[in-house]
XYZ file of C-alpha atoms in Angstrom:
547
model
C 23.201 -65.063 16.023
C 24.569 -61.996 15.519
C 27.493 -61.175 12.828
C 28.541 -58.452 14.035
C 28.244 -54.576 12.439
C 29.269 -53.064 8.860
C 29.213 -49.531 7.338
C 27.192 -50.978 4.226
C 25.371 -54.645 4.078
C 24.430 -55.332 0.345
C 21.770 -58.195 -0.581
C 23.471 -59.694 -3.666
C 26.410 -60.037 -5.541
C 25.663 -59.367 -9.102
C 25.652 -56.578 -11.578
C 23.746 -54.186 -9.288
C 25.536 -54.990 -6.027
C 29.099 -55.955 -6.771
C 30.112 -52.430 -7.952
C 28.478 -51.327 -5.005
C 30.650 -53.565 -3.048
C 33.660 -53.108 -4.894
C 33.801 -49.001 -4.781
C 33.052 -49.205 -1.035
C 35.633 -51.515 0.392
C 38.273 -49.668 -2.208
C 37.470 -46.738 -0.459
C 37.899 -47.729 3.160
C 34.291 -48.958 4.125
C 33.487 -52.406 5.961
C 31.197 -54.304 3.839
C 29.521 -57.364 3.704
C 27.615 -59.098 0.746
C 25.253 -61.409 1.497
C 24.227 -63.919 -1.031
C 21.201 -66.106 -1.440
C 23.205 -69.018 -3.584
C 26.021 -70.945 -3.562
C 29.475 -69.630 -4.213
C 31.155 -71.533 -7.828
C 34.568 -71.725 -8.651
C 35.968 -72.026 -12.446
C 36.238 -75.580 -12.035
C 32.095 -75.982 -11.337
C 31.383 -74.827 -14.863
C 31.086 -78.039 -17.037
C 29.855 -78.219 -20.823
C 26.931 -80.460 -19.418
C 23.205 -78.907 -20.531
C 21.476 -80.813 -18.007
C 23.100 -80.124 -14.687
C 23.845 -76.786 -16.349
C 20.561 -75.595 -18.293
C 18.114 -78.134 -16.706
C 18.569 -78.825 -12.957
C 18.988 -76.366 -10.286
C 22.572 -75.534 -10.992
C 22.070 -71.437 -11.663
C 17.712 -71.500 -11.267
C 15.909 -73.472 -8.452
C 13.420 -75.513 -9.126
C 9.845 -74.186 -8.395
C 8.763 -76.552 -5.634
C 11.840 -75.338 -3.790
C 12.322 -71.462 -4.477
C 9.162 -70.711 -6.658
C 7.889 -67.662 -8.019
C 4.702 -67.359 -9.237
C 2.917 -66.098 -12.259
C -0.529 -64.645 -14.053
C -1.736 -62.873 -16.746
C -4.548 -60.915 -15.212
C -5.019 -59.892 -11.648
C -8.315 -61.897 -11.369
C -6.041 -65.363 -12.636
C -4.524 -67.188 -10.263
C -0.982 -67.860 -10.087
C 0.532 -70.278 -10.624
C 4.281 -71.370 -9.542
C 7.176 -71.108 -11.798
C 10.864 -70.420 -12.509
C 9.836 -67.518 -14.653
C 11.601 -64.068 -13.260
C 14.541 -66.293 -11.913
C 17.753 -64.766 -13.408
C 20.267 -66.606 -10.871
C 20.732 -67.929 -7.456
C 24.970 -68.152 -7.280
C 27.257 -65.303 -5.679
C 27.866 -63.060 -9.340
C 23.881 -63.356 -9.910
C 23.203 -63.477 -13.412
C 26.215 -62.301 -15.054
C 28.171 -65.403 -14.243
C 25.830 -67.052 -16.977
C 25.153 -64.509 -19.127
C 26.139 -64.306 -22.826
C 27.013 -60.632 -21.909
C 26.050 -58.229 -24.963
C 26.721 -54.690 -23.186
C 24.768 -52.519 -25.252
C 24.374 -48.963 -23.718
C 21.093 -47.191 -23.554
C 20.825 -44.569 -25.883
C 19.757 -40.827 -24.764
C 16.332 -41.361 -25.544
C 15.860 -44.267 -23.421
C 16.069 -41.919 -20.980
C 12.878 -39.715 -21.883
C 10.147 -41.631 -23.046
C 7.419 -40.026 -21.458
C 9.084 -36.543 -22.751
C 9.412 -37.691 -26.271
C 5.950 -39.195 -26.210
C 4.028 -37.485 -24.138
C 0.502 -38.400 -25.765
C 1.096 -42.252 -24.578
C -1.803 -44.002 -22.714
C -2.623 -47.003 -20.369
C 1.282 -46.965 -19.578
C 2.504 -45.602 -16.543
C 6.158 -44.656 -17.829
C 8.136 -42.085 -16.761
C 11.607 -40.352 -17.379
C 14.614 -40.914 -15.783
C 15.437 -38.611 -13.155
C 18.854 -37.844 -14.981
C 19.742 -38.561 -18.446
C 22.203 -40.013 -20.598
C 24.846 -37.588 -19.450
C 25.055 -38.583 -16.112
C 25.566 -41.634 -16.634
C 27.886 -42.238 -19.616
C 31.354 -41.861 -17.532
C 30.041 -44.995 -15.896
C 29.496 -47.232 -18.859
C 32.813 -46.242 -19.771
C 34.019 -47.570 -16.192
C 32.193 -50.521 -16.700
C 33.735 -50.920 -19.886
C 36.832 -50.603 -18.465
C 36.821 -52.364 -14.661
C 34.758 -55.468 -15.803
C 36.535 -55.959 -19.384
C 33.684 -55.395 -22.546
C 35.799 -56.094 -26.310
C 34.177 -54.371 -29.205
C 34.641 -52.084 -31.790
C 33.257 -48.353 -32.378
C 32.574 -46.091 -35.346
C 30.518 -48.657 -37.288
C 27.169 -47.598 -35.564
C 25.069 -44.795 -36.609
C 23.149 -44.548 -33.821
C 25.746 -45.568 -31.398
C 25.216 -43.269 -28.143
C 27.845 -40.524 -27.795
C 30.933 -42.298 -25.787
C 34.276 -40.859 -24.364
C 36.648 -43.382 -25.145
C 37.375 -46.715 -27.564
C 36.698 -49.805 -25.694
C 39.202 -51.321 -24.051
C 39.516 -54.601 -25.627
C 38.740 -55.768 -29.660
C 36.325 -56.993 -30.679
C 35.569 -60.526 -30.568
C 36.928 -63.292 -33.364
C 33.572 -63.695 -35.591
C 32.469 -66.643 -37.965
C 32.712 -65.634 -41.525
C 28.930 -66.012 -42.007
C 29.786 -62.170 -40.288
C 31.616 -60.688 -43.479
C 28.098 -62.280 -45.655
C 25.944 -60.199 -43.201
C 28.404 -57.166 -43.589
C 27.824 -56.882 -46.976
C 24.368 -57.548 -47.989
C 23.084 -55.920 -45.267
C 25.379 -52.789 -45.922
C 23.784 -53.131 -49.662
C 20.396 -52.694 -48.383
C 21.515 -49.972 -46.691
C 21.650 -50.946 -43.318
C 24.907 -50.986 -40.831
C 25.956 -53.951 -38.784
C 28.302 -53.379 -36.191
C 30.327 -55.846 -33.875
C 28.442 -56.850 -30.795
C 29.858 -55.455 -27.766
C 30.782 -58.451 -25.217
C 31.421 -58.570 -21.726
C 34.438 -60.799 -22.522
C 38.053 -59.955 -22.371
C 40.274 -60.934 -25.668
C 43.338 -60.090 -23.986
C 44.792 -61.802 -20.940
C 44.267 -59.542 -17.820
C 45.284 -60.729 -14.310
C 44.711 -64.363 -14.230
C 42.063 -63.992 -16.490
C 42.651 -65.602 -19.709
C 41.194 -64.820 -23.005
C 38.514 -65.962 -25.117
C 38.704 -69.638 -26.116
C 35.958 -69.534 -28.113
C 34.418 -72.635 -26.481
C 31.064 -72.340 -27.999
C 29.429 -72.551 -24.759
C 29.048 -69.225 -23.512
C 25.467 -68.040 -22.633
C 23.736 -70.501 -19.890
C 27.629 -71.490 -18.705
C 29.842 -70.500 -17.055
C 33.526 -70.202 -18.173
C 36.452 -71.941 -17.068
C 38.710 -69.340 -17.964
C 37.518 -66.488 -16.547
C 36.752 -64.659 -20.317
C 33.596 -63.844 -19.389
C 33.414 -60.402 -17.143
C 31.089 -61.988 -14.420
C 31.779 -59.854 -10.973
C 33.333 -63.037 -9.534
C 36.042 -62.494 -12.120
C 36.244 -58.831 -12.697
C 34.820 -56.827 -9.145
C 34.704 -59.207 -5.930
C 38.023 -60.674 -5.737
C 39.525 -56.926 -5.454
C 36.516 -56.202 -3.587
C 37.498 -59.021 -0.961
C 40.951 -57.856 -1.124
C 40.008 -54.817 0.556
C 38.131 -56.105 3.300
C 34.836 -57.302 1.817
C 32.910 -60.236 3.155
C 31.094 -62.341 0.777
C 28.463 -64.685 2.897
C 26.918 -67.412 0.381
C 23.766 -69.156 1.158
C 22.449 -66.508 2.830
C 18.314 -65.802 2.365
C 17.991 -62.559 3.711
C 14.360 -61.836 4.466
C 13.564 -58.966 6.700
C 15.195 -55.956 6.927
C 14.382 -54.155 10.342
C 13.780 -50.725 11.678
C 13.921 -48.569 14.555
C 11.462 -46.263 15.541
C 12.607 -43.563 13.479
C 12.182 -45.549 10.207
C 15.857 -46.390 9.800
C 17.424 -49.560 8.687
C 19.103 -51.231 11.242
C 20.780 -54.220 9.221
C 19.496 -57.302 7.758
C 18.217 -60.665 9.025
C 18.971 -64.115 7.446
C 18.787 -67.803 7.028
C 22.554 -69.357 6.240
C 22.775 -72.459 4.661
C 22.458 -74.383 7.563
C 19.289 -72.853 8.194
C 20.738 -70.885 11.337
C 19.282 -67.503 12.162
C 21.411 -64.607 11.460
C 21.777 -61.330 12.040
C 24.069 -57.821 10.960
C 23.834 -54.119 11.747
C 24.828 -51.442 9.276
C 24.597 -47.895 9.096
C 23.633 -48.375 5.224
C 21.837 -51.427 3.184
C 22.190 -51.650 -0.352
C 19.193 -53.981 -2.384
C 20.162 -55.616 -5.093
C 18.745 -58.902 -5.689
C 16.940 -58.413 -8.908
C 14.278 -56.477 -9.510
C 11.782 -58.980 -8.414
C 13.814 -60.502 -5.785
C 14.219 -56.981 -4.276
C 10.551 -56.144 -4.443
C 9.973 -59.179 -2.428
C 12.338 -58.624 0.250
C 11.588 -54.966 0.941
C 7.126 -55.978 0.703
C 8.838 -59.067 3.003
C 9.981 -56.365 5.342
C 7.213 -55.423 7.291
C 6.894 -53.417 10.446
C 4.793 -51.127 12.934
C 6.661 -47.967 10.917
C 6.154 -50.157 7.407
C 3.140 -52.195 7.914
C 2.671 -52.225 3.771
C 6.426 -52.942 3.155
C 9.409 -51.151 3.311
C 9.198 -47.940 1.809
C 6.070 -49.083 0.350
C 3.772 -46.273 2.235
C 2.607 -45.414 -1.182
C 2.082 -48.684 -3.204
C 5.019 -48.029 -4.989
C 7.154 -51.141 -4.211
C 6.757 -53.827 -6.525
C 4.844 -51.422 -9.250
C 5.912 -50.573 -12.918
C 7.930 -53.432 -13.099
C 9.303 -54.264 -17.004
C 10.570 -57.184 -18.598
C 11.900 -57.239 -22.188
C 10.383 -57.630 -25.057
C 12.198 -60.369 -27.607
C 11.157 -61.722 -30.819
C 13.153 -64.197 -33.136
C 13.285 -64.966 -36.475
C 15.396 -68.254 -37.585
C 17.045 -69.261 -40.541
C 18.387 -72.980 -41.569
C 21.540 -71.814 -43.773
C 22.503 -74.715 -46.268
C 25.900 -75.009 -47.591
C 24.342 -75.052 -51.392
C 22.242 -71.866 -50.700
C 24.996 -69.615 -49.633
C 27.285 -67.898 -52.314
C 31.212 -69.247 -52.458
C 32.715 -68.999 -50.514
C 30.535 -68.948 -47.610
C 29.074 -72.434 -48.297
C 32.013 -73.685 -47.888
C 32.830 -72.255 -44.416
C 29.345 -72.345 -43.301
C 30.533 -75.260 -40.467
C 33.440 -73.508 -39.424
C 33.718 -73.526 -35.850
C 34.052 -70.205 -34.698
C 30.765 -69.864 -31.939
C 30.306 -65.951 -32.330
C 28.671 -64.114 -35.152
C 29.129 -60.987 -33.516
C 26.357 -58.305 -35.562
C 24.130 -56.400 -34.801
C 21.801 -53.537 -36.431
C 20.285 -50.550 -34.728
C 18.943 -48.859 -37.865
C 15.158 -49.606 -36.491
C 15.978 -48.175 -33.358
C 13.047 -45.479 -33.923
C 9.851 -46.324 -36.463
C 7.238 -44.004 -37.646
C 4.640 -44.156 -35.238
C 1.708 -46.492 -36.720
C -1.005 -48.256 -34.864
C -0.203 -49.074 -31.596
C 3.784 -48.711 -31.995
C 4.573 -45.435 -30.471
C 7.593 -45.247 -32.625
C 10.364 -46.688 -30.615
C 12.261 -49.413 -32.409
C 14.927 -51.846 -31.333
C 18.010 -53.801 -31.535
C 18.266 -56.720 -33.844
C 21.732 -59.133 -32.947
C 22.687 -62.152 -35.168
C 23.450 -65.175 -33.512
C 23.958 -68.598 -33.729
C 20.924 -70.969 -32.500
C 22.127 -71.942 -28.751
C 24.490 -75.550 -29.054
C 22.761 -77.211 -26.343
C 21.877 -80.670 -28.732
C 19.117 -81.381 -26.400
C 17.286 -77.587 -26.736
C 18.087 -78.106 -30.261
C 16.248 -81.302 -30.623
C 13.458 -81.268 -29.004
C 11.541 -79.393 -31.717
C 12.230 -81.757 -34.359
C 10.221 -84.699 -32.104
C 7.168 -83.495 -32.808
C 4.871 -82.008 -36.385
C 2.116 -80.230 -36.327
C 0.985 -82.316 -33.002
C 2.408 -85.887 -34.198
C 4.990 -87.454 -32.430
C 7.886 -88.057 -34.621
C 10.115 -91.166 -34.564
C 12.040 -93.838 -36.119
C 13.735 -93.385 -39.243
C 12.292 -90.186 -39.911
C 13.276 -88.679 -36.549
C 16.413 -89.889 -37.492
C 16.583 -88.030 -41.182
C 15.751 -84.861 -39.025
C 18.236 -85.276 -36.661
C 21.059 -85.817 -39.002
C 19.662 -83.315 -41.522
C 19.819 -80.300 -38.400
C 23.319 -81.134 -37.283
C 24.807 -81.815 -40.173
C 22.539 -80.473 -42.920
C 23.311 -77.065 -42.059
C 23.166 -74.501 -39.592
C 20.166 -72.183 -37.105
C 21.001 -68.859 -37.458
C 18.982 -66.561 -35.868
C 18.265 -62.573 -35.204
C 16.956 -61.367 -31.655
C 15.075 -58.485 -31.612
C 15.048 -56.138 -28.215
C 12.796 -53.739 -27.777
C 11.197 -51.349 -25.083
C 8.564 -53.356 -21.946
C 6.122 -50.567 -21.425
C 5.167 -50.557 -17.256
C 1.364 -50.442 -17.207
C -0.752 -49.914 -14.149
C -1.561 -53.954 -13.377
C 2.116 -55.109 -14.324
C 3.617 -55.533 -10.826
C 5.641 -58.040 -8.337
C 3.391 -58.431 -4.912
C 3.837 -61.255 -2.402
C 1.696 -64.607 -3.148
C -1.023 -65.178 -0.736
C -1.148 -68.599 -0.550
C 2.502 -70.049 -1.791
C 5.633 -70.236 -0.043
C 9.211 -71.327 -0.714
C 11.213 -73.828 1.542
C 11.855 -71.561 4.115
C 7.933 -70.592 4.585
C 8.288 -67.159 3.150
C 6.077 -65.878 0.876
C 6.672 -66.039 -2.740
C 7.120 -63.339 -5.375
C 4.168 -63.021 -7.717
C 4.037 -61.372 -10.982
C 1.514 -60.192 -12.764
C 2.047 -59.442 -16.237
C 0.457 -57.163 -18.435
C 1.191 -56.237 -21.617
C 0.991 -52.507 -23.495
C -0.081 -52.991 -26.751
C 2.800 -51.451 -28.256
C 4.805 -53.730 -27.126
C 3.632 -56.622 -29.361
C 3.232 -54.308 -32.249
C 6.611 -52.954 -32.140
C 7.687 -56.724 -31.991
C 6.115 -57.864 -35.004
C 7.636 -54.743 -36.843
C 11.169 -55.600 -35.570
C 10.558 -59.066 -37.196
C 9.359 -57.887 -39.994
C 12.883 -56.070 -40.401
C 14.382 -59.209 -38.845
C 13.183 -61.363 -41.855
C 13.768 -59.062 -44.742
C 17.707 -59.139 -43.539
C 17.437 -62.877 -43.221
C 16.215 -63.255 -46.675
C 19.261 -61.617 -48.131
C 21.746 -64.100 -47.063
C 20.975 -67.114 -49.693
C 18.957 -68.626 -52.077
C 15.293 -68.787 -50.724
C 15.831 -69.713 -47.173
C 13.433 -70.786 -45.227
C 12.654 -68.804 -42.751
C 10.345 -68.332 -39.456
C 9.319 -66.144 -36.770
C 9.073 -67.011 -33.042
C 7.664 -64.540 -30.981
C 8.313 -64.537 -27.142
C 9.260 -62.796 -23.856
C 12.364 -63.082 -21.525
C 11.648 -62.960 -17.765
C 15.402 -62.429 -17.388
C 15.854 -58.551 -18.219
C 13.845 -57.393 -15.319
C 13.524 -54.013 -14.230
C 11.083 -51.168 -12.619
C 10.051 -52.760 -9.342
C 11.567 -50.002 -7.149
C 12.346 -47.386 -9.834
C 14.006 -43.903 -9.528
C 12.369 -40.601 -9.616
C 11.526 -37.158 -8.667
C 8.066 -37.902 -7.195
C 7.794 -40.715 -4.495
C 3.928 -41.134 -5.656
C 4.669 -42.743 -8.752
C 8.793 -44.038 -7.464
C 10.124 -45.876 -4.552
C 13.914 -43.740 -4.692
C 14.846 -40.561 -5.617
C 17.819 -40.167 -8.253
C 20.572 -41.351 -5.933
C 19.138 -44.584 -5.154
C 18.330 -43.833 -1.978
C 14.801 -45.247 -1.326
C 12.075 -42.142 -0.557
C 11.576 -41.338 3.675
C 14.608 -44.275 4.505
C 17.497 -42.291 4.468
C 20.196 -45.047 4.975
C 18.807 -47.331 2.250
C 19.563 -47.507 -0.823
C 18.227 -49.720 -4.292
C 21.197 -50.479 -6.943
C 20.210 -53.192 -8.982
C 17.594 -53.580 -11.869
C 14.659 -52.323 -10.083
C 16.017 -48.882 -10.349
C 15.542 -48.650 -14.051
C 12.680 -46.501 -15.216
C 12.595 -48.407 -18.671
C 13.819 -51.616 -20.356
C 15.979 -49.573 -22.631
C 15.148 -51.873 -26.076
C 18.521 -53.388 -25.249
C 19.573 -56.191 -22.644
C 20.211 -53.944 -19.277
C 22.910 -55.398 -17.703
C 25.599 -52.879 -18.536
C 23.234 -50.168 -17.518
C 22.387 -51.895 -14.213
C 26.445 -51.858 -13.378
C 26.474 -48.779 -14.516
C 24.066 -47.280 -12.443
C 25.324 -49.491 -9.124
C 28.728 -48.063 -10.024
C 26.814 -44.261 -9.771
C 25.063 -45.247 -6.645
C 28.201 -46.403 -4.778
C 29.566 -43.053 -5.471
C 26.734 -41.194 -3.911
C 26.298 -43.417 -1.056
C 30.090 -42.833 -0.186
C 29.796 -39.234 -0.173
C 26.529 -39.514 2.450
């Protein structure tokens, strides 16, 4: 069935295509965003972990919408939810815990600034941190980020205060404050993606405690369905939920005609547009364009030179935990240790660069203070098991009651840079298939050695500031990986052997398409991406409405 024809189609609705969407309409085009999920209104988000966290609610389930995963490309894969970030119109951000953190100037010239690096297949940006600072300071101010400058040392250069405070902290906060600051160290408040000021029908912050894996009920949190579609819509933009988009044709010149989808009722559908925009997360976009296959593409869209798919980047994280008793902490912070105030709101960026040593290359990281997540069951389920023996009875019991009310889980994160190597890509499975009989995305992932080495040094750091905050705590390290800050698969560069579009966006040899979400991103940035991925689909939108 056809739908008509549009000046831009976009695939997805989240950080990388609702600025793309919003810009467009605003300035007179006719646009429709098509979206693979369902669309969720305020009153969908309930403080329930397990339609919320543990069914299908924001991921699908593997055995409907898999992806699928190995370590090595001789290992088979095997399905998962791993890579999923979302599947809702607003993508990720409508669940994030939204820590905007800008890229610093150097994330922008890795290769430059280390040019001796091996078995990595990194490159620098095509522009640097110049170009794209006026748009972090428009997403600061269209979506709504609170925080505070000056603090920072290494805070990137900026042209403006943001536009609302800060976010109310606990006062474990004023603790870190000063014994980190007597190490010499300098936390700073945690930039949010959450307004602390009414704006529009958006209220405030309630300080709910349920903020990351949820979303909010009063429209704090700057998710594009709050802060970019509805003014998008108001200018002519059509949203279309449930929509699977899989093929994106061509004519014989090479040019995109539109897209092709499955709606929700499992109807065949069909658009033309003089421009399409991909931005369904870096692996989801991979997919579709390797998906779009024809006699001009036979590898793939824009894929003529194995590009599509390749370099792809995760994040690295590592944690280290705390259990802060009451009796530990000095007055009067014992005493307030179970106030109820969700946000701890500090972070360091003093480790942002190391001494190069072994295989860390020198690049550092972030480290952010947080409370443990509040879901009871996550927090739980490691207390049901020791050392391999089930746990139960009255000493499950004594745990139980000694975790929630013994104390509290503090923890640090630590971010820090994914290096793209050569076998660390997104292809199309071979043999497994999602519900619609397409084939599924499947990632291999392979691992630079720096980027375990500069993990273990961040937690190194991350411990030493744990262990000033009370009297011997205890404290441990888990190490780990997030499939949800995603980038790489159809990066940006000068050269379209080793990137799949040029600085723009605009994918090499299709001139009317265009890539705007996180597969753009040369590098992971040592910081979660998803201010720089609005802030690059905000510098897209403005080159696509001047071609």
């Amino acid at each position: 069935m056809s739908d008509g024809r549009y000046d831009v189609i976009v695939v997805g609705s989240g950080a990388g295509g609702a600025p793309v969407a919003h810009t467009l309409s605003r300035a007179g085009a006719s646009v429709l965003v098509l979206e693979k999920g369902p669309r969720y209104v305020r009153s969908d988000f309930l403080h329930d972990e397990i339609s919320s966290c543990r069914r299908d609610f924001f991921v699908p389930f593997p055995g409907d919408d898999p992806h699928t995963l190995r370590r090595a490309p001789s290992a088979t894969a095997e399905p998962t939810h791993a890579g999923w970030i979302s599947r809702c119109v607003g993508g990720g951000t409508v669940h994030m815990s939204g820590f905007f953190f800008r890229f610093h100037p150097d994330d922008f010239r890795i290769r430059s600034r280390f040019p001796e690096l091996t078995g990595t297949t990194v490159e620098d940006w095509p522009f640097g941190y110049d170009e794209l600072e006026p748009y972090y300071d428009r997403v600061e101010r269209e979506v709504g980020v609170s925080g505070e400058t000056g603090r920072n040392p290494e805070e990137p250069p900026r042209q403006s205060d943001y536009p609302f405070p800060a976010v109310a902290t606990h006062p474990i906060a004023e603790l870190i404050d000063d014994r980190l600051s007597e190490i010499g160290l300098h936390p700073f408040p945690v930039p949010r993606a959450i307004v602390t000021r009414p704006i529009g029908d958006r209220l405030p912050c309630h300080y709910c405690t349920l903020c990351g894996s949820y979303g909010c009920e009063v429209g704090a949190k700057s998710s594009t369905p709050e802060a970019l579609l509805p003014a998008a819509e108001q200018a002519g933009t059509r949203v279309e939920s449930g929509a699977m988009v899989y093929d994106l044709p061509v004519d014989s010149r090479g040019r995109v005609l539109g897209a092709r989808w499955i709606d929700a009722e499992g109807a065949l559908r069909e658009a033309r547009s003089d421009h399409v925009v991909v931005a369904a997360s870096a692996i989801e976009s991979a997919r579709l364009l390797l998906m779009s296959r024809s006699r001009r593409f036979p590898r793939g869209l824009g894929n003529d030179l194995d590009q599509v798919g390749a370099h792809m980047t995760f994040n690295t994280l590592t944690k280290g935990q705390v259990f802060l008793r009451p009796e530990q902490l000095p007055k009067p912070y014992g005493d307030q240790l179970f106030d109820p105030a969700p946000f701890v709101g500090r972070a360091i960026q003093d480790f942002r660069t190391f001494t190069p040593e072994g295989a860390s290359f020198g690049r550092g990281g972030t480290l952010n203070f947080l409370w443990a997540h509040p879901n009871p069951i996550y927090a739980a389920e490691p207390l049901l098991r020791d050392q391999g023996r089930l746990v139960w009875g009255d000493e499950l019991m004594d745990r139980l009651t000694d975790r929630f009310r013994g104390g509290r889980m503090l923890e640090v994160e630590g971010y820090s840079d994914w290096l793209p190597t050569p076998m660390g890509r997104v292809d199309l499975d071979p043999k497994v298939t999602d519900r619609w009989g397409l084939p599924a995305a499947r990632i291999t992932v392979d691992r630079h050695p720096s980027d375990r080495a500069t993990s273990a040094r961040l937690a190194a750091r991350a411990e030493a500031a744990l262990a000033t905050l009370g009297d011997k705590p205890e404290i441990t390290h888990v190490g780990g990986e997030t499939w949800v800050l995603q980038g790489g698969t159809c990066r940006m560069g000068r050269d379209p052997h080793t990137s799949v579009t040029d600085a723009t966006g605009r994918v090499h040899g299709v001139p009317n398409l265009w890539v705007s979400d996180g597969a753009a991103l040369p590098t992971s940035g040592g910081v979660p991406c998803t201010q720089t991925i609005l802030a690059n689909a905000f510098r897209v939108a403005d080159y696509l409405r001047e071609a």
